[in-house]
Coordinates of C-alpha atoms and ligand atoms in Angstrom, one line a residue:
M1 CA 18.1 162.3 186.0
T2 CA 15.3 164.8 184.9
R3 CA 13.6 167.1 187.3
I4 CA 10.4 168.8 186.1
T5 CA 7.7 171.1 187.9
V6 CA 4.3 169.8 188.1
K7 CA 1.4 172.3 189.1
G8 CA -1.8 171.4 190.2
M9 CA -1.2 168.5 192.7
S10 CA -2.9 168.6 196.0
C11 CA -3.0 165.3 197.8
Q12 CA -1.5 161.9 197.6
H13 CA -4.0 160.9 194.9
C14 CA -2.3 163.6 192.8
V15 CA 1.1 162.2 193.4
M16 CA -0.2 158.6 192.3
S17 CA -1.8 160.0 189.2
V18 CA 1.4 162.2 188.1
T19 CA 3.4 159.0 189.1
K20 CA 1.3 156.8 186.9
A21 CA 0.8 159.3 184.0
L22 CA 4.8 159.6 183.9
S23 CA 5.6 156.0 184.4
E24 CA 3.4 155.1 181.4
I25 CA 5.6 157.0 179.0
D26 CA 8.0 155.0 177.1
G27 CA 11.4 155.8 178.2
I28 CA 10.8 157.0 181.5
K29 CA 11.4 154.8 184.6
D30 CA 12.1 155.3 188.3
V31 CA 9.4 158.3 188.9
T32 CA 9.2 160.1 192.4
V33 CA 7.1 162.8 192.9
D34 CA 7.5 165.4 195.7
L35 CA 4.1 166.9 196.7
E36 CA 5.5 169.9 198.6
K37 CA 8.0 170.9 196.1
G38 CA 5.6 170.3 193.3
E39 CA 8.4 168.2 191.4
A40 CA 8.8 165.1 189.6
V41 CA 12.2 163.4 189.3
F42 CA 12.7 160.5 186.7
D43 CA 15.1 158.8 184.7
E44 CA 15.2 158.2 181.2
T45 CA 16.3 155.2 179.4
K46 CA 16.1 157.0 176.0
P47 CA 15.4 160.8 175.2
V48 CA 11.7 161.7 175.9
D49 CA 10.1 164.7 174.3
L50 CA 9.1 167.1 176.9
E51 CA 6.0 167.9 174.8
L52 CA 4.9 164.4 175.3
I53 CA 5.3 164.7 178.9
R54 CA 3.3 168.0 179.1
E55 CA 0.6 166.6 177.0
R56 CA 0.5 163.2 179.2
L57 CA 0.4 165.4 182.4
Q58 CA -2.5 167.7 181.0
K59 CA -4.4 164.7 180.2
A60 CA -4.1 163.6 183.9
G61 CA -5.2 166.9 185.0
Y62 CA -1.8 168.7 185.6
R63 CA 0.3 171.2 184.1
M64 CA 4.0 171.0 183.8
G65 CA 5.7 174.3 184.9
Ligands
CU1 CU1 -4.9 165.3 194.8

C-alpha cells in the first residue's frame, strides 16, 4: 500500500478527478482518496515512478505533497 499527499482538493469532484488520474496509471489499483486528510492510498501491481504520479496529478490540476 502506498500513501501520498495530494494538495489542491476541495470537493468530491476533486476526489473523483484524483481517483481517475491515479487509477489510469499502469500499475496502480484500488485507489482511495481522503478529501479531509488530503491523501490518496493505493496498491501497486508493479513499481510505479513517483515522478509519473506527480505529472499525472499536475495535469489533473493537483499537486503531490
Ligand atoms: Cu473540487
